[in-house]
Short mmCIF file of C-alpha atoms in Angstrom, two decimals:
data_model
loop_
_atom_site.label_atom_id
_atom_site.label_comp_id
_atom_site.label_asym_id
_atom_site.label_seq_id
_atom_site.Cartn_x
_atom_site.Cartn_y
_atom_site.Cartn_z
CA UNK U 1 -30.11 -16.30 -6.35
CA UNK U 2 -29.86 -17.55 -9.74
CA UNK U 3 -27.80 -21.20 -10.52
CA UNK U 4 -24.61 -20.23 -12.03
CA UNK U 5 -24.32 -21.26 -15.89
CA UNK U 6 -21.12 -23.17 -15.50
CA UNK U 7 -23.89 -25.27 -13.00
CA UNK U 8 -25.22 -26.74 -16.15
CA UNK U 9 -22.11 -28.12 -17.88
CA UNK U 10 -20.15 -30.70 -18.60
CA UNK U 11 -21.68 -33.34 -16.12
CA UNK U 12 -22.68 -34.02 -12.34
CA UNK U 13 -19.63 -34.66 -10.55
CA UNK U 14 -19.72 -37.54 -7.70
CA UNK U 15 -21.17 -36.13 -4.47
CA UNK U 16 -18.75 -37.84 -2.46
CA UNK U 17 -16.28 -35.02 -4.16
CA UNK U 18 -18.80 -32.62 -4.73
CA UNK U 19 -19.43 -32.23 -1.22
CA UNK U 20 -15.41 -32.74 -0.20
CA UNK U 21 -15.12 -29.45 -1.65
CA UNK U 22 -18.04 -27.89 0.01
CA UNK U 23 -16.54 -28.87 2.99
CA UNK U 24 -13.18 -27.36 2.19
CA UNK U 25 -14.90 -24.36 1.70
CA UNK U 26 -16.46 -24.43 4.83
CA UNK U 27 -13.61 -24.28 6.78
CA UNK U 28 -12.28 -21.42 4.62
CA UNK U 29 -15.24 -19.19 5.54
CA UNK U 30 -14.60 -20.57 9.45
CA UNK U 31 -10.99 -19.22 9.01
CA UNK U 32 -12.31 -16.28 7.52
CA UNK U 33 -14.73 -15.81 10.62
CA UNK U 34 -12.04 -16.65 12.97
CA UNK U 35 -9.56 -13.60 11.72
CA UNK U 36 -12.70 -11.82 12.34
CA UNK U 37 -13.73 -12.80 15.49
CA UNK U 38 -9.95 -12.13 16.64
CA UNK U 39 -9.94 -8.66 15.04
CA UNK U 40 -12.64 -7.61 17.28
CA UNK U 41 -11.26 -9.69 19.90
CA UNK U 42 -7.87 -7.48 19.87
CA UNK U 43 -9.97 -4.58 19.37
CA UNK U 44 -12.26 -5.25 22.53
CA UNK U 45 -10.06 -7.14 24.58
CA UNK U 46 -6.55 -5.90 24.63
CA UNK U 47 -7.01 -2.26 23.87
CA UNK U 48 -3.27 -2.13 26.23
CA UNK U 49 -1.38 -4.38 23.61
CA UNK U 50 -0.38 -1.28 21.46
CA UNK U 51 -0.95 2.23 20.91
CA UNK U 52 -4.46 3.00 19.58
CA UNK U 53 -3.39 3.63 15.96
CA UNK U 54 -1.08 0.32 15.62
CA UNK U 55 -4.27 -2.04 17.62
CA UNK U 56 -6.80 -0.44 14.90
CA UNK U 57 -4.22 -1.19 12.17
CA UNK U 58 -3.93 -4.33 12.83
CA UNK U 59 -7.25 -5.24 13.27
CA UNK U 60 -8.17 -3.46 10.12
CA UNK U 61 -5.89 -5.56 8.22
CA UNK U 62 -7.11 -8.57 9.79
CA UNK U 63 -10.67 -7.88 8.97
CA UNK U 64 -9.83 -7.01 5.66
CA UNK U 65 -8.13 -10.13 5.19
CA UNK U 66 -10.85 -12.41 6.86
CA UNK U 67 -13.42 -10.63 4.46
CA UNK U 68 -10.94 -11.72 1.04
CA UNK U 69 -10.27 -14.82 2.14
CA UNK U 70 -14.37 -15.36 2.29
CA UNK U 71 -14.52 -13.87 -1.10
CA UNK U 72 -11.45 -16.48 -2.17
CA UNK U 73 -12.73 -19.60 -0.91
CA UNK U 74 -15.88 -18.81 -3.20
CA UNK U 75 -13.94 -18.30 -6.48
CA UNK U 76 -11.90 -21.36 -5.15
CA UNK U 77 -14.83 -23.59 -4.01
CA UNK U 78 -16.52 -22.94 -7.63
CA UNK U 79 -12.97 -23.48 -9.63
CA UNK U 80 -13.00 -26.50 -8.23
CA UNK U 81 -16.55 -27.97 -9.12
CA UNK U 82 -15.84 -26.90 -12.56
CA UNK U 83 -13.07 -28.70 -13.14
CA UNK U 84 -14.64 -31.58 -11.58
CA UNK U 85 -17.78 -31.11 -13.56
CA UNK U 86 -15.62 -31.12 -17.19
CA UNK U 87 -13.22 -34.10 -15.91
CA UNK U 88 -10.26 -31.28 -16.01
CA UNK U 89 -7.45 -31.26 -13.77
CA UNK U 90 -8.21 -29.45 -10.24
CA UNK U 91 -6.74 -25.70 -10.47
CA UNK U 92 -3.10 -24.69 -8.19
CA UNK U 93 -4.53 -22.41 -5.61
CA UNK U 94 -2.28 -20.03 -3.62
CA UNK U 95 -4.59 -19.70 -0.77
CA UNK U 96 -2.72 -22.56 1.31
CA UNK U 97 0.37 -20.47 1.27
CA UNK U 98 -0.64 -17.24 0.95
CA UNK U 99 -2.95 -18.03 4.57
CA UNK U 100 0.58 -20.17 6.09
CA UNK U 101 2.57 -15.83 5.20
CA UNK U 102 -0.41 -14.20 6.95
CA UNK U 103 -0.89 -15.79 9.70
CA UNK U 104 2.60 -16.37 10.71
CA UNK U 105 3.45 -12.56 9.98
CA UNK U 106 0.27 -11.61 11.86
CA UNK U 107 1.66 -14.14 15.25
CA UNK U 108 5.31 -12.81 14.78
CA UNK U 109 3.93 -9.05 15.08
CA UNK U 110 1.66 -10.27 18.04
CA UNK U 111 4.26 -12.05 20.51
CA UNK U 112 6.53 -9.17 19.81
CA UNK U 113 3.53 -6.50 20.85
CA UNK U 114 3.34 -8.92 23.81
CA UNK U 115 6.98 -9.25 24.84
CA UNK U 116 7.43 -5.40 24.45
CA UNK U 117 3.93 -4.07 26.17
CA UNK U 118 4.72 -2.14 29.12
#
């Protein structure tokens, strides 16, 4: 895989930083592998906690999320080294938040699968 252009300007940040936001980014893609790892889970696991159609739903969506939020982190990971690289100011993300919606809606709908299951 070729080096990405931006790669070559403006100048080498500190690693220190540099690899701060490499590991931020790894614990995006271990988020991303833990919605997942608890899609399938669901899926395999507790094929009783809804009807067939709602349990594939939901895992869809969080599969489908887990697989954005690796694609996110990316775009994130390398917004950030640019700035750093050209002394800029780091750039708002809405991932923090937008993760805090998800995965609150996703437990809400989960404990009340639970407290209704037969």
């Amino acid at each position: 895989m070729r080096e990405p252009a931006w790669r070559r300007t403006g100048k080498t940040p500190d690693y220190r930083f540099s690899l701060a936001n490499e590991r931020t980014f790894l614990a995006w893609v271990r988020t991303a592998l833990a919605l997942l790892a608890g899609a399938v889970a669901i899926d395999q696991l507790a094929p009783e906690i809804a009807p067939p159609i709602i349990r594939i739903v939901l895992c869809m969506v969080l599969a489908v999320i887990g697989a954005a939020l690796a694609v996110v982190s990316y775009r994130r990971w390398a917004r950030q080294e640019q700035a750093m690289r050209n002394d800029a100011e780091l750039p708002h993300s809405w991932l923090m938040l937008g993760m805090t919606v998800i995965v609150s809606l996703a437990a809400i709908v989960f404990a009340v699968l639970i407290l209704v299951r037969p």
